[in-house]
PDB file of C-alpha atoms and ligand atoms in Angstrom:
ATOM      1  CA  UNK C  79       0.000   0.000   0.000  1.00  0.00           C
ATOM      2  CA  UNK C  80       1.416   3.304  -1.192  1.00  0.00           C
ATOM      3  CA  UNK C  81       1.370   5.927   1.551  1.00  0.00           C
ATOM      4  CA  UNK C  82       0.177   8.149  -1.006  1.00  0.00           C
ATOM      5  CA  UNK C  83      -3.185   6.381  -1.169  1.00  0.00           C
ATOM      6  CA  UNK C  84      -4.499   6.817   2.887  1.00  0.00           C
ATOM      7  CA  UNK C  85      -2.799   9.657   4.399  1.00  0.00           C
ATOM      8  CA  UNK C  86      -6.746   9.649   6.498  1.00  0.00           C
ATOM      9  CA  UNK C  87      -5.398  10.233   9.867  1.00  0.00           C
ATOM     10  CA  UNK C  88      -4.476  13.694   9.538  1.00  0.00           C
ATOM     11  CA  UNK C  89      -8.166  14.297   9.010  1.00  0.00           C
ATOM     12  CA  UNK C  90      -9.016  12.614  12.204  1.00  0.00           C
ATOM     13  CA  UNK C  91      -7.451  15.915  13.917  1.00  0.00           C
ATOM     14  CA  UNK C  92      -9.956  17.607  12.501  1.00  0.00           C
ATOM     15  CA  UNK C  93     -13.552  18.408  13.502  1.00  0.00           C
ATOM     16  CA  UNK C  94     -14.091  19.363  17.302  1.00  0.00           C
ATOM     17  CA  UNK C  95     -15.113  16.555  19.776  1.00  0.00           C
ATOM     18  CA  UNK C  96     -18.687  17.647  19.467  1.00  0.00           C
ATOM     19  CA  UNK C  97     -18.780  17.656  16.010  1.00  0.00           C
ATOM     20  CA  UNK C  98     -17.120  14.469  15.773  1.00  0.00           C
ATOM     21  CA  UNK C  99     -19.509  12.980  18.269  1.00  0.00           C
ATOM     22  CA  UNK C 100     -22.797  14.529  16.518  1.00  0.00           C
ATOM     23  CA  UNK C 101     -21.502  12.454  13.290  1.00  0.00           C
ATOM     24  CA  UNK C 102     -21.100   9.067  15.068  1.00  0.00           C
ATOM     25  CA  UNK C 103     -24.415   8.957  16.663  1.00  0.00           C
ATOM     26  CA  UNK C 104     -26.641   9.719  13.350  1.00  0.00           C
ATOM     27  CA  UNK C 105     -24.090   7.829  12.022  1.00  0.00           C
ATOM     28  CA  UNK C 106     -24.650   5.077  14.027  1.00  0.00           C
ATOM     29  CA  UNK C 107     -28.618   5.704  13.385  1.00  0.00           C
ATOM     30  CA  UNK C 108     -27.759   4.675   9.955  1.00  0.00           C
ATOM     31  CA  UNK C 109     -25.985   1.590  10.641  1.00  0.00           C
ATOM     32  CA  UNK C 110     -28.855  -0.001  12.712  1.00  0.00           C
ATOM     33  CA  UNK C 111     -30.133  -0.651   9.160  1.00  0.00           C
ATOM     34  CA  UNK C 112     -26.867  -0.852   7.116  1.00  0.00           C
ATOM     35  CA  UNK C 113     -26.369  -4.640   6.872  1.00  0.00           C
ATOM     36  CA  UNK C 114     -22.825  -4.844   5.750  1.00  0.00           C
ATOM     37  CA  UNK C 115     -18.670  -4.863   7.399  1.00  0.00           C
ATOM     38  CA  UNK C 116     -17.179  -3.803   9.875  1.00  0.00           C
ATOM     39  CA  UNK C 117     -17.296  -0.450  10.488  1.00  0.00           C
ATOM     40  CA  UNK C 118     -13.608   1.585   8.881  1.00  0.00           C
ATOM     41  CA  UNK C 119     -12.249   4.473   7.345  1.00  0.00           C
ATOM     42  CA  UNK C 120     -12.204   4.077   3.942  1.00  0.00           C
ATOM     43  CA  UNK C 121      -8.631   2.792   2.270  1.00  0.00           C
ATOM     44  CA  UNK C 122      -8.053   2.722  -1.335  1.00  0.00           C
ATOM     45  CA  UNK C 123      -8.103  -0.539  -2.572  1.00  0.00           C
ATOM     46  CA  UNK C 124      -7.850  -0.685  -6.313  1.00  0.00           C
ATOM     47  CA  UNK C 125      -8.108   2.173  -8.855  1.00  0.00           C
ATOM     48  CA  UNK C 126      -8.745   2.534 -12.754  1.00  0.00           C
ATOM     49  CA  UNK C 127      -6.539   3.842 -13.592  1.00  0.00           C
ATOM     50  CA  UNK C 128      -3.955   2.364 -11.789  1.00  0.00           C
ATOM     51  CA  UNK C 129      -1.682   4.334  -9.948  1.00  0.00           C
ATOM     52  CA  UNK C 130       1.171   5.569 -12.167  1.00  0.00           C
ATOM     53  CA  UNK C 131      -0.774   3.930 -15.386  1.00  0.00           C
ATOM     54  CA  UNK C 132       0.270   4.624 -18.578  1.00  0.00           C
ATOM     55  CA  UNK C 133      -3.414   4.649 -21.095  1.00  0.00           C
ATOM     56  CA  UNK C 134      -4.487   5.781 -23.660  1.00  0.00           C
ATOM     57  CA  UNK C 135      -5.985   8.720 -24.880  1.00  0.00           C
ATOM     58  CA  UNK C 136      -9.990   9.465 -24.439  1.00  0.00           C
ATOM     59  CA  UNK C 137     -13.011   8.849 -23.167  1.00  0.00           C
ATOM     60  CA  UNK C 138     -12.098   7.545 -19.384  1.00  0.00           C
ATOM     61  CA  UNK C 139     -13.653   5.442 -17.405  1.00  0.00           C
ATOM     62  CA  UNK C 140     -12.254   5.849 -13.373  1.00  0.00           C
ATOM     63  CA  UNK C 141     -12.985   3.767 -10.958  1.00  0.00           C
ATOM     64  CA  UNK C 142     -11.915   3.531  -7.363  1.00  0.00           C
ATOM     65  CA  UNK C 143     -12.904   0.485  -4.972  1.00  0.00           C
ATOM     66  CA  UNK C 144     -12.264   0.974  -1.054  1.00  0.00           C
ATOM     67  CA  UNK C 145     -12.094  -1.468   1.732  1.00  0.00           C
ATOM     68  CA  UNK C 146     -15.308  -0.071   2.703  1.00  0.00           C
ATOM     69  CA  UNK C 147     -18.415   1.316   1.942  1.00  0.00           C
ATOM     70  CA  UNK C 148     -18.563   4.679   0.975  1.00  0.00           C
ATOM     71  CA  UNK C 149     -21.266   8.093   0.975  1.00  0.00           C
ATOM     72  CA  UNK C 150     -20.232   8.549  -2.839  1.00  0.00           C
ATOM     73  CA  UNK C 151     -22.661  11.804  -2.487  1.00  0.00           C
ATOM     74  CA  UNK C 152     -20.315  13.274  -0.068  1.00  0.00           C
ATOM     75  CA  UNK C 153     -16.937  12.286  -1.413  1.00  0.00           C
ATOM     76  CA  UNK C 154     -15.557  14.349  -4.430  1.00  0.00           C
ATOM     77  CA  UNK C 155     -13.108  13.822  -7.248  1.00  0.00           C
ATOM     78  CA  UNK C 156     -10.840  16.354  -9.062  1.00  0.00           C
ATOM     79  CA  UNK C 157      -8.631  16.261 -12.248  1.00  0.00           C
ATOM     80  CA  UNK C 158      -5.918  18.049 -12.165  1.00  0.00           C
ATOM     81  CA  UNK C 159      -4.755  17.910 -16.163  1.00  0.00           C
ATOM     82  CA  UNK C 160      -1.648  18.599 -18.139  1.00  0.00           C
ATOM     83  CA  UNK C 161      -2.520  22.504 -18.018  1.00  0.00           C
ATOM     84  CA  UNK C 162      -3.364  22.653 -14.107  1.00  0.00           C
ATOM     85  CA  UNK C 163      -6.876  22.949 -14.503  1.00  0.00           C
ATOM     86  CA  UNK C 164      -8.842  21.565 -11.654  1.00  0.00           C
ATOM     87  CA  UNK C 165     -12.136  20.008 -12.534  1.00  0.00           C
ATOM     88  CA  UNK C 166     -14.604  18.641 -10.518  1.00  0.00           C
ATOM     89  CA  UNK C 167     -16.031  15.276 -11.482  1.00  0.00           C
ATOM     90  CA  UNK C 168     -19.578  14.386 -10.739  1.00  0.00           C
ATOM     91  CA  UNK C 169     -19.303  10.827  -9.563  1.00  0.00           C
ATOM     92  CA  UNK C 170     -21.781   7.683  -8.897  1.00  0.00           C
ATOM     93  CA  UNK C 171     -21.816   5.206  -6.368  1.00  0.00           C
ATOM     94  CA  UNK C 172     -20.684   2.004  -7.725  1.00  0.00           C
ATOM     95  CA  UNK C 173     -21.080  -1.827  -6.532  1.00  0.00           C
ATOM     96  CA  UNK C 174     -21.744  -2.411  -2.824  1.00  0.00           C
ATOM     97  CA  UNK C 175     -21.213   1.195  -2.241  1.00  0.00           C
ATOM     98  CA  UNK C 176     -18.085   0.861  -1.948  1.00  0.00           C
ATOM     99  CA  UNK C 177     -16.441   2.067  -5.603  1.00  0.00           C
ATOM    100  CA  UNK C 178     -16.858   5.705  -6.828  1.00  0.00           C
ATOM    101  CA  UNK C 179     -17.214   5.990 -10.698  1.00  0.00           C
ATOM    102  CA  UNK C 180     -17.022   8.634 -12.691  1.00  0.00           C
ATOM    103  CA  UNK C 181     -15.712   9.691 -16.245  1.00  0.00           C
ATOM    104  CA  UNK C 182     -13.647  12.335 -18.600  1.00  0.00           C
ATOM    105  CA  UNK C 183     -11.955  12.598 -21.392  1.00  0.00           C
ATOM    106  CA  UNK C 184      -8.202  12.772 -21.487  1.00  0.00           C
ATOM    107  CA  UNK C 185      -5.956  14.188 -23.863  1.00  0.00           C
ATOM    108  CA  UNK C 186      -2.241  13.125 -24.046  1.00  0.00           C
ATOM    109  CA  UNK C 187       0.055  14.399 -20.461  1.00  0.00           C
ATOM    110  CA  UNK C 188       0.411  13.746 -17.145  1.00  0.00           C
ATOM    111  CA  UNK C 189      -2.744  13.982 -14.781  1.00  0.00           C
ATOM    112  CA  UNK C 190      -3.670  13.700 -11.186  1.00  0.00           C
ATOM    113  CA  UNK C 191      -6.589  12.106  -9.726  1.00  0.00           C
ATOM    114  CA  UNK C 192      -7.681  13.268  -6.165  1.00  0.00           C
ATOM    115  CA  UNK C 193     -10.425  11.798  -4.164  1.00  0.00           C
ATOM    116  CA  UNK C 194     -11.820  12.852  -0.896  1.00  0.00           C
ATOM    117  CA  UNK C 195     -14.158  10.069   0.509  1.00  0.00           C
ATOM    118  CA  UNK C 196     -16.144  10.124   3.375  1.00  0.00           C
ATOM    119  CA  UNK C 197     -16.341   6.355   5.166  1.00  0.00           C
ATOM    120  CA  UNK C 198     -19.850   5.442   7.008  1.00  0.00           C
ATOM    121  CA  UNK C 199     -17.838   5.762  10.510  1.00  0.00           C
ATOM    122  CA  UNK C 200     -17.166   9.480   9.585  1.00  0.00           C
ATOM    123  CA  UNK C 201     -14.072   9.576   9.203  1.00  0.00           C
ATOM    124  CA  UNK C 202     -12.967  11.083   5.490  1.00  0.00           C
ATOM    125  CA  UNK C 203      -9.970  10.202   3.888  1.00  0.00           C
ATOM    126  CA  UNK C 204      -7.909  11.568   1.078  1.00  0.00           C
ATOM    127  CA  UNK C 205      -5.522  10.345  -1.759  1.00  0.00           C
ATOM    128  CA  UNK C 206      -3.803  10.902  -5.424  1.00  0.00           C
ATOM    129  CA  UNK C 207      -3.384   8.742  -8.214  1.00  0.00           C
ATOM    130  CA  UNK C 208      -1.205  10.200 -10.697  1.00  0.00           C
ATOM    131  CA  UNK C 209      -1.283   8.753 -14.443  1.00  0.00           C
ATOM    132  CA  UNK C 210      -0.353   9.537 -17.711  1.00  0.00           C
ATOM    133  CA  UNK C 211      -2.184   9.452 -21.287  1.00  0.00           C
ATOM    134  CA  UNK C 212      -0.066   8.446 -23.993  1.00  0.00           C
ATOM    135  CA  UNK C 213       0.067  10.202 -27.485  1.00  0.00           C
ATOM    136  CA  UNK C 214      -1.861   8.127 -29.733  1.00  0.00           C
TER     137      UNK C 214
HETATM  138 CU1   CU E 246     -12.162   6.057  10.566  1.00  0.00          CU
END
């Protein structure tokens, strides 16, 4: 596991006590009629593209699969693309809730992926993946 891919616990500084505690108990609301794992903060598991992938150019189809379920509705995904642009990509919830989907079109450079995902425990994580299109 690449470091780059869970650096979560940084975010578990973040909101207040209350906050934190607020979260947990609706949370846990939620979970009296979630039938599924154990509870976790969600961990990258698998990614299309693949981490440092070389593919080709456009339309792309991302996926990214977690160790856990996911609120796909509260988790967001950026592109950062050759230029620097940022742009936001609306994305879907995919099988068992726990992959977010979503798609673009790529152009030949280097790109970077960032996803922000929010677990059902609360806790939200962050990562990169970083890949490349290839000039047709
Ligand atoms: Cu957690």
């Amino acid at each position: 596991m690449r470091p780059a891919f869970h650096n979560g616990p940084a975010f578990h500084k973040g909101p207040a006590f209350p906050i934190r505690l607020a979260a947990h108990l609706s949370l846990a609301a939620l979970i009296t009629f979630a039938v599924g794992p154990a509870l976790a903060h969600a961990i990258l598991v698998d990614s299309t593209p693949a981490p440092r992938a070389h593919i080709k150019p456009g339309e792309l189809a991302i996926s990214l699969r977690y160790n856990s379920r996911i609120d796909a509705g509260r988790s967001k995904l950026t592109l950062t693309a050759p230029d620097q642009t940022i742009q936001r990509l609306p994305v879907s919830a995919g099988a068992g809730d726990a992959v977010m989907q979503a798609a673009s079109h790529v152009a030949p450079g280097d790109y970077l992926l960032r996803w922000q995902v929010l677990a059902l425990d609360g806790h939200i994580t962050r990562g990169e993946v970083p890949f490349t299109v290839d000039k047709p």
